[in-house]
Short mmCIF file of C-alpha atoms in Angstrom, two decimals:
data_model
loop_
_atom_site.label_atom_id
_atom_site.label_comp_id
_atom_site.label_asym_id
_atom_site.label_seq_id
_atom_site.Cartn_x
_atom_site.Cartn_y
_atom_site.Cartn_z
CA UNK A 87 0.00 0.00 0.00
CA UNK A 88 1.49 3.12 -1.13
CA UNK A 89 0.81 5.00 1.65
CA UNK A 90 3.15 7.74 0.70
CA UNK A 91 0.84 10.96 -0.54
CA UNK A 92 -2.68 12.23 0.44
CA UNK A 93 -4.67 13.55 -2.47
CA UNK A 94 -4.20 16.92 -1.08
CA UNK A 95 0.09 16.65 -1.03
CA UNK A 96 -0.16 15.11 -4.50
CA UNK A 97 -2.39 18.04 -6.07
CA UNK A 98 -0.04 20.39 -4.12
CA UNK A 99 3.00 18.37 -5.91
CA UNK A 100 1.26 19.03 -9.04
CA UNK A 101 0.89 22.79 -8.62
CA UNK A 102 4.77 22.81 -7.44
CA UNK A 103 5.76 20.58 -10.84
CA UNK A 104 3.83 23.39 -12.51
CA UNK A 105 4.76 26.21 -10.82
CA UNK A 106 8.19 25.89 -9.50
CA UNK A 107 9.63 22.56 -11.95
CA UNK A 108 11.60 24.70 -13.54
CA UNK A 109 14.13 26.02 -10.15
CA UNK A 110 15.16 21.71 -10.62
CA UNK A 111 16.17 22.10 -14.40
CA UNK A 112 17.99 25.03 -13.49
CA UNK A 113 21.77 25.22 -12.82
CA UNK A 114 22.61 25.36 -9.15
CA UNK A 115 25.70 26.29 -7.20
CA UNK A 116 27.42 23.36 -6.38
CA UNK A 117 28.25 22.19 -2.79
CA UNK A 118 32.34 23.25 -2.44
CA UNK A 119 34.64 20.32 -3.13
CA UNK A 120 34.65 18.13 0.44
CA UNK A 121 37.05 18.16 3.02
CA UNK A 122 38.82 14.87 4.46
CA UNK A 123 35.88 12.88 5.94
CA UNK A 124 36.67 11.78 9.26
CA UNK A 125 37.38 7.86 10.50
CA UNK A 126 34.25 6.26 11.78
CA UNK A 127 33.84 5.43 15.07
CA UNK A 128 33.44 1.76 14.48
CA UNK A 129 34.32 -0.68 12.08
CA UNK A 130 30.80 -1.32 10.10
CA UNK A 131 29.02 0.47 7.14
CA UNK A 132 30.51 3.45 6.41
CA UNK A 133 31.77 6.48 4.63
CA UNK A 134 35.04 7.52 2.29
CA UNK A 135 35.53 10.02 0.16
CA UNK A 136 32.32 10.20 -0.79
CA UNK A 137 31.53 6.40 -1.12
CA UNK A 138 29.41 3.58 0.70
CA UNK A 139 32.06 1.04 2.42
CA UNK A 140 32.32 -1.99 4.53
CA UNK A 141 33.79 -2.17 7.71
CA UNK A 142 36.76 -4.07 5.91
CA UNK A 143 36.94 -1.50 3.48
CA UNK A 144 35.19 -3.12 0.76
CA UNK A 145 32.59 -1.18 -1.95
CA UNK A 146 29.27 -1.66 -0.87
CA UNK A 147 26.60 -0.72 -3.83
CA UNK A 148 22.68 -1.22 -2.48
CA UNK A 149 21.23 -3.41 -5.05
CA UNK A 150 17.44 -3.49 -3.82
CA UNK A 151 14.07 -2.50 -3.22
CA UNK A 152 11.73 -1.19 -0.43
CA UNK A 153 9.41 -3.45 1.36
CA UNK A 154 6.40 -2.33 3.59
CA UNK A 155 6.68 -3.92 6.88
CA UNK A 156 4.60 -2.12 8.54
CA UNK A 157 1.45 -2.33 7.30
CA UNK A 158 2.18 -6.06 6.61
CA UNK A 159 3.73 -7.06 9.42
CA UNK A 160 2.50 -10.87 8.88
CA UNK A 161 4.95 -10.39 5.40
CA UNK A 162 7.88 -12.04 6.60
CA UNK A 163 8.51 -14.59 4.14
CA UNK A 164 9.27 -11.51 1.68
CA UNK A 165 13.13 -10.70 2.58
CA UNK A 166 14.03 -14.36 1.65
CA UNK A 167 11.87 -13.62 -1.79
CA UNK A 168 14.04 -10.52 -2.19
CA UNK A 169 17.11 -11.92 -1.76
CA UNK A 170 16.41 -15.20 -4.19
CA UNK A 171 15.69 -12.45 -6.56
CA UNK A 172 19.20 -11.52 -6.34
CA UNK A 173 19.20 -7.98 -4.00
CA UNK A 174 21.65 -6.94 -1.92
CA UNK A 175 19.71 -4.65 0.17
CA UNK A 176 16.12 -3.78 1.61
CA UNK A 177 14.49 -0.77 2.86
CA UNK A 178 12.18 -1.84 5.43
CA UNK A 179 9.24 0.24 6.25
CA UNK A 180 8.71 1.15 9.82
CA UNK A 181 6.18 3.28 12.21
CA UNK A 182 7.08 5.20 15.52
CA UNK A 183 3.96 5.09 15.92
CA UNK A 184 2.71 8.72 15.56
CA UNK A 185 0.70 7.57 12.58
CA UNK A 186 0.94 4.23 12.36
CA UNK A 187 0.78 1.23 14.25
CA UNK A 188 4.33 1.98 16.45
CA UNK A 189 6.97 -1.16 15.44
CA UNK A 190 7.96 -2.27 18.61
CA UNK A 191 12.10 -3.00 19.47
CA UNK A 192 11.03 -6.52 19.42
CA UNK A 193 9.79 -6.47 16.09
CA UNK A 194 12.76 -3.91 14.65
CA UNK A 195 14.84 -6.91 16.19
CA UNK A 196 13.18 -9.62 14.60
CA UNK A 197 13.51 -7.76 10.99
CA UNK A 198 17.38 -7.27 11.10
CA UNK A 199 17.76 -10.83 12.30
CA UNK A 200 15.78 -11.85 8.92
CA UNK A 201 17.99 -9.50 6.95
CA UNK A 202 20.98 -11.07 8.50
CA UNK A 203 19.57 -14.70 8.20
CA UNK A 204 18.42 -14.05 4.24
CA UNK A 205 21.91 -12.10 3.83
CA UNK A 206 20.98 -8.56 3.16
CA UNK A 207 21.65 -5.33 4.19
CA UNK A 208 18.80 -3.72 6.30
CA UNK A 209 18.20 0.26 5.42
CA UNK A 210 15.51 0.77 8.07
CA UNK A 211 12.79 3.93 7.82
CA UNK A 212 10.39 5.80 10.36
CA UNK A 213 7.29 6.62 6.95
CA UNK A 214 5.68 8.92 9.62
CA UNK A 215 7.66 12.09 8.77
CA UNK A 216 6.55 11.81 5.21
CA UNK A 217 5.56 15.03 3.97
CA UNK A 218 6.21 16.79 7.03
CA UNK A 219 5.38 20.50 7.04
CA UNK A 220 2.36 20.04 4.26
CA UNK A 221 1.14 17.09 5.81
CA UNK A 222 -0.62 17.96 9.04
CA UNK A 223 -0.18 14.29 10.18
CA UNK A 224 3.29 13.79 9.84
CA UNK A 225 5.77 13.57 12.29
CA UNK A 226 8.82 15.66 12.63
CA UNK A 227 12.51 14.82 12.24
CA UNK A 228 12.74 15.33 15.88
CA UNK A 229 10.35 13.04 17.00
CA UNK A 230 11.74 10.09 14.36
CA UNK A 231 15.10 10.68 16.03
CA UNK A 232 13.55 9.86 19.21
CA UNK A 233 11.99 6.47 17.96
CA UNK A 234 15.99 5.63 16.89
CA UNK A 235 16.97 6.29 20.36
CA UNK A 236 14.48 3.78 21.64
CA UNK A 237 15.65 1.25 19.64
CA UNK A 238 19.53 2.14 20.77
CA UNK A 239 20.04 -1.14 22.49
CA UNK A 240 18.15 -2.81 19.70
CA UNK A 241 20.81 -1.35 16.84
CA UNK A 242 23.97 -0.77 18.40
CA UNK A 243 26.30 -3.58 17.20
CA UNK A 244 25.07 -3.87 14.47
CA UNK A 245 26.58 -1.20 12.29
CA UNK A 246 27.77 -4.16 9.76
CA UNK A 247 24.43 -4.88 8.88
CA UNK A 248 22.03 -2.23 9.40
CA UNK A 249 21.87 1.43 8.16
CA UNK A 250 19.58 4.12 9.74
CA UNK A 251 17.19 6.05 7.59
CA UNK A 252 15.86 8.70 10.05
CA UNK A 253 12.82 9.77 8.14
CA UNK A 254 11.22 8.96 5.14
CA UNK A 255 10.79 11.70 2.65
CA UNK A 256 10.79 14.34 5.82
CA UNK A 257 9.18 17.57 4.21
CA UNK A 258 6.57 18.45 1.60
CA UNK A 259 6.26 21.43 -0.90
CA UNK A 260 5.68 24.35 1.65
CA UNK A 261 8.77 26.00 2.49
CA UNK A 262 11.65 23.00 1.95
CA UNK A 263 14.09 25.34 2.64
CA UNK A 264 13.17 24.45 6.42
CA UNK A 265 14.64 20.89 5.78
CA UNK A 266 18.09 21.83 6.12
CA UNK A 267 18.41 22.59 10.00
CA UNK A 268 15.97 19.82 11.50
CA UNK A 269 17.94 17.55 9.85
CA UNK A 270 21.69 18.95 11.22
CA UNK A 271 19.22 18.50 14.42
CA UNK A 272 18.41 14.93 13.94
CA UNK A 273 21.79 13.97 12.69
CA UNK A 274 23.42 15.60 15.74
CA UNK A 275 20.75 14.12 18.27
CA UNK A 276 21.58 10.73 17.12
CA UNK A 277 25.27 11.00 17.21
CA UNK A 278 25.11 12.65 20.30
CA UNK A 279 23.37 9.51 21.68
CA UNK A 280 26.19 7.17 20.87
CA UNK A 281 24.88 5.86 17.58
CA UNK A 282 27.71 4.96 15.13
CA UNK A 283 26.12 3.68 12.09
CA UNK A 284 25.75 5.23 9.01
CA UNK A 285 23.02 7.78 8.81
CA UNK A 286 20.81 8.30 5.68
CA UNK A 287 18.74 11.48 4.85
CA UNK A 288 16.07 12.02 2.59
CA UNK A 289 15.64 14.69 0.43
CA UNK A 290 12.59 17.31 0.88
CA UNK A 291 10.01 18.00 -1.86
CA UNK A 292 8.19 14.57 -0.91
CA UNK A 293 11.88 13.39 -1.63
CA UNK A 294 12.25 14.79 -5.06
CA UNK A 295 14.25 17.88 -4.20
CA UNK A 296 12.72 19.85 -6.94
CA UNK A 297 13.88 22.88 -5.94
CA UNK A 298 17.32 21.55 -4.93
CA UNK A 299 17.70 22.51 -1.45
CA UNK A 300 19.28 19.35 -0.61
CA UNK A 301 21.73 19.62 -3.37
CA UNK A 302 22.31 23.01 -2.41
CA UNK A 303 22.92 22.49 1.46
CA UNK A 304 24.25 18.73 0.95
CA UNK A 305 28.05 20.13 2.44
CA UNK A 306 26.30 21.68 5.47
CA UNK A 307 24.62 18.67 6.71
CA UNK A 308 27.41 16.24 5.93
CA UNK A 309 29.76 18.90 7.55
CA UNK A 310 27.49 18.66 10.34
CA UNK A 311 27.63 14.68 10.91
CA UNK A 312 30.75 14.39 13.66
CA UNK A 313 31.50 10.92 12.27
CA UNK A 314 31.14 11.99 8.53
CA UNK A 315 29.26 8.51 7.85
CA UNK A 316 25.99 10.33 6.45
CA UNK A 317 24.27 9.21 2.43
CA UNK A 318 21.92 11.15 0.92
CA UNK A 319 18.80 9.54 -0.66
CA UNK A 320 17.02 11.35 -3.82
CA UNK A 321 13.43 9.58 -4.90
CA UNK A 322 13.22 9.76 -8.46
CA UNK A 323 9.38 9.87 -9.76
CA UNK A 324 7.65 12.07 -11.94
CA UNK A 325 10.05 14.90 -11.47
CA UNK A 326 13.00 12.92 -13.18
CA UNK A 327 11.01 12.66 -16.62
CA UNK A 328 14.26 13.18 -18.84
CA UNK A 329 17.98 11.90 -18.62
CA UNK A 330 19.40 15.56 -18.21
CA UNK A 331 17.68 16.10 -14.67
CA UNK A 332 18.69 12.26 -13.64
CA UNK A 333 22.27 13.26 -14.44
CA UNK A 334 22.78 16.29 -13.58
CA UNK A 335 21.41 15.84 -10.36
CA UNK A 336 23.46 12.14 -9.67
CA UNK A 337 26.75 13.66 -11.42
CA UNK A 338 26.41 17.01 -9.17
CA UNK A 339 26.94 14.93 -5.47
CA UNK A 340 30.00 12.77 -7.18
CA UNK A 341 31.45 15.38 -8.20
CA UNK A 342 31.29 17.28 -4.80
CA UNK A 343 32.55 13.57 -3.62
CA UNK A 344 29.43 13.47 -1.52
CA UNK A 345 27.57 10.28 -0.84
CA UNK A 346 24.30 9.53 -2.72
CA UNK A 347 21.70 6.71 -3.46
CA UNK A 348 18.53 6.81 -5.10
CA UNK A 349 16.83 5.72 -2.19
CA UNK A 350 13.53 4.78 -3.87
CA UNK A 351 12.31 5.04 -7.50
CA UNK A 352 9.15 4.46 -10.04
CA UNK A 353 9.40 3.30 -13.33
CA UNK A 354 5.77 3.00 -14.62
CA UNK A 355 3.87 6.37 -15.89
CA UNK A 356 0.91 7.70 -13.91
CA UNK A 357 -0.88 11.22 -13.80
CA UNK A 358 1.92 13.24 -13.12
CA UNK A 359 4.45 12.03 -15.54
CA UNK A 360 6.31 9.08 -16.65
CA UNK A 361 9.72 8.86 -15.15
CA UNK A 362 12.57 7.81 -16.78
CA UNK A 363 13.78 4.47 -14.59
CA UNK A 364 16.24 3.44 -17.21
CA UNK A 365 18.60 6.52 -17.26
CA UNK A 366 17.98 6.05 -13.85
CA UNK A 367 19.61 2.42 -13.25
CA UNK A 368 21.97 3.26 -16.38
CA UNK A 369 23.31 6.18 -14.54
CA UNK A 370 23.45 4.37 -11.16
CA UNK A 371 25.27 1.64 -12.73
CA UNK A 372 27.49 4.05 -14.46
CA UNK A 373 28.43 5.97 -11.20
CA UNK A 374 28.63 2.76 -8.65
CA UNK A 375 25.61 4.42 -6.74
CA UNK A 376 23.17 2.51 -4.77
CA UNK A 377 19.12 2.12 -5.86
CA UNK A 378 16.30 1.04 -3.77
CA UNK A 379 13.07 0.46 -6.45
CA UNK A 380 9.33 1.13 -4.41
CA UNK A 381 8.17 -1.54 -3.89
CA UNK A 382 7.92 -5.05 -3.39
CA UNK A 383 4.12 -5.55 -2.68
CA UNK A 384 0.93 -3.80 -1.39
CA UNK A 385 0.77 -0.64 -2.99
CA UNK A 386 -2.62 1.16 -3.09
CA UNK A 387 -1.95 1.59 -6.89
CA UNK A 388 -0.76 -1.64 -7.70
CA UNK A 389 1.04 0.04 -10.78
CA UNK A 390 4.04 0.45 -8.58
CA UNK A 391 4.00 -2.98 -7.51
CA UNK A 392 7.00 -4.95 -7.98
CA UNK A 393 5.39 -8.33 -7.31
CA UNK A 394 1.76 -9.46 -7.25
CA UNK A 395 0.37 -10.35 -3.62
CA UNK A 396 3.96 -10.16 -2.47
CA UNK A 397 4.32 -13.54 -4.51
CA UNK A 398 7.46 -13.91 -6.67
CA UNK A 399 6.64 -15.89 -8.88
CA UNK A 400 3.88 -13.02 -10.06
CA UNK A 401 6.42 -10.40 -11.07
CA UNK A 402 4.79 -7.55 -12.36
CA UNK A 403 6.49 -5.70 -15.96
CA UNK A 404 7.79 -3.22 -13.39
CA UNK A 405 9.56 -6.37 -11.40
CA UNK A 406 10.60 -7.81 -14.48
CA UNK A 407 12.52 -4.86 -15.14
CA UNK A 408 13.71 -4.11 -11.65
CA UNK A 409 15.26 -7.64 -11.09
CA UNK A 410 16.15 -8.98 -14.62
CA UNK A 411 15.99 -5.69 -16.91
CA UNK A 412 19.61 -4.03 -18.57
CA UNK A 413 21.34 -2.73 -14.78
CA UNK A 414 18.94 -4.92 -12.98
CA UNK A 415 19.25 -6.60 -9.79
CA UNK A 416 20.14 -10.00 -10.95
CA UNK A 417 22.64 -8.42 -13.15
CA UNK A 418 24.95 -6.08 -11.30
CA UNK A 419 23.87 -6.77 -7.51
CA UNK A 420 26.70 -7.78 -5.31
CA UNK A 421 26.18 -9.30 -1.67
CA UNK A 422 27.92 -7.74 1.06
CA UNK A 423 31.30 -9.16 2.02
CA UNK A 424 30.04 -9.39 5.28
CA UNK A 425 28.20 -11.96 4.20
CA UNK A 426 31.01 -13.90 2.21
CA UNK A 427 29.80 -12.22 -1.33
CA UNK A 428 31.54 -10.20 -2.99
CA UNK A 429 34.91 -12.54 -3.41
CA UNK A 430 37.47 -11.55 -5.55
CA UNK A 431 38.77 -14.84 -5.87
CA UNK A 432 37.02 -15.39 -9.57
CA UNK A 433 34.80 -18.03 -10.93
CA UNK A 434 33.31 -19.23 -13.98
CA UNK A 435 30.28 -21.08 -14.82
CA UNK A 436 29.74 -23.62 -17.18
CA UNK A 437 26.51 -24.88 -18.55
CA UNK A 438 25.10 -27.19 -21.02
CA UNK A 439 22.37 -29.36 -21.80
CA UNK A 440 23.37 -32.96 -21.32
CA UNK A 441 19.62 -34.77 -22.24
CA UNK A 442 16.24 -33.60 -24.07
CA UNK A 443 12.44 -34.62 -24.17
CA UNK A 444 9.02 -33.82 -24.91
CA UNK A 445 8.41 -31.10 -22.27
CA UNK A 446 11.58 -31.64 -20.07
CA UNK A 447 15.49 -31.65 -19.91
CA UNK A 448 18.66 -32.32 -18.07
CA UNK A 449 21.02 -29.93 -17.19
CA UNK A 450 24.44 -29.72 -15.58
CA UNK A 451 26.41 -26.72 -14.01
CA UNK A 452 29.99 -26.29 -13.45
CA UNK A 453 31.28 -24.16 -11.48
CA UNK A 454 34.99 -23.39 -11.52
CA UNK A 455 37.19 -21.74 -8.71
CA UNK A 456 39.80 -19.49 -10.82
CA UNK A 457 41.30 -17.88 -7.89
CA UNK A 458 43.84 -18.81 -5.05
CA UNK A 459 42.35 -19.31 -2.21
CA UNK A 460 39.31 -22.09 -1.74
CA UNK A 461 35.77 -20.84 -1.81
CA UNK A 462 33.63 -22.67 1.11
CA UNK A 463 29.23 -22.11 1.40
CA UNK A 464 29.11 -20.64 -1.55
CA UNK A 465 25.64 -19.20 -3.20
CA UNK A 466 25.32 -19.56 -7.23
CA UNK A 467 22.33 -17.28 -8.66
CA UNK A 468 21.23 -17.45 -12.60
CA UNK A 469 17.88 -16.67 -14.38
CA UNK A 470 16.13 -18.82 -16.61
CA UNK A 471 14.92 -17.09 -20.11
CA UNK A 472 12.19 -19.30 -21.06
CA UNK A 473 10.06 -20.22 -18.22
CA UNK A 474 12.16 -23.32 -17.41
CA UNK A 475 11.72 -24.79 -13.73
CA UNK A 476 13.84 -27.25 -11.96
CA UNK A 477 12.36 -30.61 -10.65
CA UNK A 478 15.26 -32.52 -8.84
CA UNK A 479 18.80 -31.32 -8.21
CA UNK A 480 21.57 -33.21 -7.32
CA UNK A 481 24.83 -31.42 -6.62
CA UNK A 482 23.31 -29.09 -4.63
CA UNK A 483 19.41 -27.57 -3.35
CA UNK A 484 18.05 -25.08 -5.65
CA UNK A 485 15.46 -22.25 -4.77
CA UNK A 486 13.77 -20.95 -7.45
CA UNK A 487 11.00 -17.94 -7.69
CA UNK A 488 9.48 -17.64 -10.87
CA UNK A 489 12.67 -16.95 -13.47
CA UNK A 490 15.34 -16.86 -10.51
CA UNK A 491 17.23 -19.22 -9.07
CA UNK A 492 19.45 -19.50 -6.18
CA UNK A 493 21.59 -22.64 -5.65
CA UNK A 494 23.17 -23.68 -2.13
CA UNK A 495 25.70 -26.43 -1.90
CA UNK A 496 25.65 -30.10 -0.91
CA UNK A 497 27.86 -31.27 1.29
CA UNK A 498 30.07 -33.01 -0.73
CA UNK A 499 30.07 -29.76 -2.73
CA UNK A 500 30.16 -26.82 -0.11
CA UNK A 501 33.88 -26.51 -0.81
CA UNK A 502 35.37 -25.65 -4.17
CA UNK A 503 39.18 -26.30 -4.19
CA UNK A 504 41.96 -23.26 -5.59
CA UNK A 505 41.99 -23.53 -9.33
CA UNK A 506 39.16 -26.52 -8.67
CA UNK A 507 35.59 -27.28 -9.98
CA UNK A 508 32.20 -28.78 -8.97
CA UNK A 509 28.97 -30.10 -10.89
CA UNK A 510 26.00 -29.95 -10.53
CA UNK A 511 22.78 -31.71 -12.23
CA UNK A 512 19.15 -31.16 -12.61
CA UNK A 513 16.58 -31.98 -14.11
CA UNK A 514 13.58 -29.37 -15.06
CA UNK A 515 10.59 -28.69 -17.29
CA UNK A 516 10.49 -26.91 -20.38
CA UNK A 517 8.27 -25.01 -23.11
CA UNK A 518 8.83 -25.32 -26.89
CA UNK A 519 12.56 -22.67 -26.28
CA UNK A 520 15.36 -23.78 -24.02
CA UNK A 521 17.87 -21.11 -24.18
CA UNK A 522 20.93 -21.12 -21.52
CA UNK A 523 20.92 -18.17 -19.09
CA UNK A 524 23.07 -15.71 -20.03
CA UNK A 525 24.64 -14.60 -16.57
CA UNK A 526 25.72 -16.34 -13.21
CA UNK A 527 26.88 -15.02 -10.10
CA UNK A 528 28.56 -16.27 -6.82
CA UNK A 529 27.84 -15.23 -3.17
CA UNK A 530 26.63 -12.12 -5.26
CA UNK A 531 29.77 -11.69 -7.74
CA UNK A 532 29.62 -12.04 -11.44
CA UNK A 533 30.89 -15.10 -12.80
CA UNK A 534 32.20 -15.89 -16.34
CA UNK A 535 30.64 -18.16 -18.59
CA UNK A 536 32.19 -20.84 -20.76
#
């Protein structure tokens, strides 16, 4: 359920598009070139020079999409559907309760333990503050900070794992240029309260920043973050109709060497405009910047819908494109090194057909350790191309949800030897076309074919 915009905010988002679109096609002063950022406080998520890292220094590029937790609490089974679809990352949808039903620290515990268990990075947001300013029933900045503070004993330790989003898209149309300091404030609140993680803001404008005022003020709230681990998140809808405004906006925080995701994004046209989704992945792709789509299920308008009844084997054409599309999730997600993805060790993947018949086939997979060092509990992903689906495996115990498949090891296979190999079979059904799948990965690395 896209609980995101009352009629009211979205004709007053129409009037601003109208009125005011023009102040984001405009050319803006550009925040002045960084200083040093300083060390984190702990090891965990954080930032440098502008990117996204790992506590062990690694790249970390989000790879996912939003999910909304709170209004489906009973959901759960949806982070494993995520990750089989190949993410890296999910922005979970929480409540502190000044609108919502309030997500308890039980609960908040329970979802990062499911992110951890289905091996995904956990962005987690307080949706009250949406629209704040515009939308007499929002919550403020303030308040959302003192949810987070709740939930201290909840999050700390787990700065690996878990980023904080302190309030979803925090202030309307009506005066945005009163984001700025009640968001130094909630930084500053939460750092002063011992959190170390990294902290990610959204933009005002319903998150669209239309007018640019967090492009424009971007260097005075990172200056103001003590630990200098602070992202920026943009929402791209309607507003980012053309590939100038997607890059010129993107390109203006890299080159400023300021951190910035596209924390959620729409694809499909509706009343307002028809965004342009693939400049936006292209560009992402282009830059090494995270992307979050909206959203997995439950949407009001169902146009936004990545999945159908959160079931994924019911992708929707906006799924489709999210998870298997050119700069998809299946195709340049990575998992978190923290997870044992990510290894630079190398692999390729070999597969052929070995057998044929009527409606079914058998398959086998070989994957090959090219690196050094032996690769141990490893994850293979690939996606089918013509509706194929697996009946027995041997080899190994495939997961598959609708076109994507995840693969975890036997035990006579969980270890692939330096410079080593292992096969697996299968058999599956087929349709009239059995083409190969084009692209593999391992524990969320591409992996050659041949």
């Amino acid at each position: 359920m896209r609980r995101k915009r009352s009629l009211a905010a979205l004709l007053a988002l129409l009037v601003s598009l109208f009125g005011i679109a023009g102040l984001g096609r405009t050319a803006h002063a550009e925040p002045a070139h960084p200083q040093t950022p300083l060390a984190p406080l702990a090891t965990g998520l954080h930032i440098s020079d502008g990117r996204l890292l790992e506590g062990n220094g690694n790249d970390f590029v989000m790879r996912g999409v939003n999910h909304a937790h709170t209004w489906y609490p009973g959901e759960t089974r949806s982070l494993a559907d995520i990750k089989a679809l190949g993410a890296n990352t999910v922005r979970v949808v929480l409540s502190n309760g000044h609108r919502w039903a309030k997500n308890s620290p039980e609960d908040v515990a329970a979802i990062v333990a499911q992110c951890k268990a289905n091996r995904l990075i956990c962005v987690l947001e307080v949706h009250d503050t949406t629209g704040y300013g515009e939308d007499a029933a929002a919550a403020s900045l303030d308040q959302a900070a003192d949810y987070w503070i709740g939930l201290k004993s909840v999050l700390t330790g787990q700065e690996n794992y878990v980023v904080i989003n302190i309030g979803n898209e925090p202030w309307g149309n009506t005066d945005p240029a009163g984001w700025t300091a009640p968001t130094v404030a909630a930084v500053q609140k939460l750092r002063n309260a011992g959190f170390q993680h990294t902290i990610m803001v959204d933009a005002p404008n319903w998150g669209q920043d239309l007018q640019n005022v967090m492009r424009t003020n971007a260097r005075t709230v990172y200056d103001a973050d003590s630990t200098g681990n602070l992202i920026f998140s943009i929402h791209m809808y309607s507003v980012y109709d053309t590939a100038q405004e997607i890059t010129d906006y993107l390109n203006a925080f890299v080159a400023a060497r300021l951190p910035i995701l596209i924390g959620e994004f729409g694809g499909p046209a509706d009343q307002w405009g028809d965004p342009d989704e693939n400049t936006m992945m292209a560009a992402a792709q282009r830059l090494k910047l995270g992307y979050l789509a909206w959203s997995w299920s439950g949407n009001t308008d169902p146009i936004l819908d990545l999945a159908t009844d959160f079931d994924p084997t019911k992708l929707t054409d906006w799924g489709k494109r999210v998870f298997n599309g050119p700069d998809g999730i299946a195709e340049t997600s990575r998992e978190a090194t923290i997870y044992g993805g990510g290894s630079d060790a190398g692999c390729t993947v070999g597969y052929r057909v070995a057998n044929e018949w009527g409606n079914g086939f058998q398959g086998e997979i070989t994957i090959r350790n090219t690196g050094a060092a032996a690769i141990t509990g490893w994850t293979l992903g690939f996606t089918f191309a013509n509706g194929q689906a697996i009946t027995n495996m041997w080899g190994g115990t495939p997961r598959q949800a609708g076109a994507a498949v995840t693969v975890t090891p036997a035990s006579y296979t969980a270890t692939i030897p330096a410079r080593g190999a292992v096969t697996l079979g299968f058999t599956a059904d087929k349709g009239g076309t059995n083409s190969a799948p084009t692209a593999f990965t391992l524990d969320g690395g591409a992996c050659a074919t041949g």
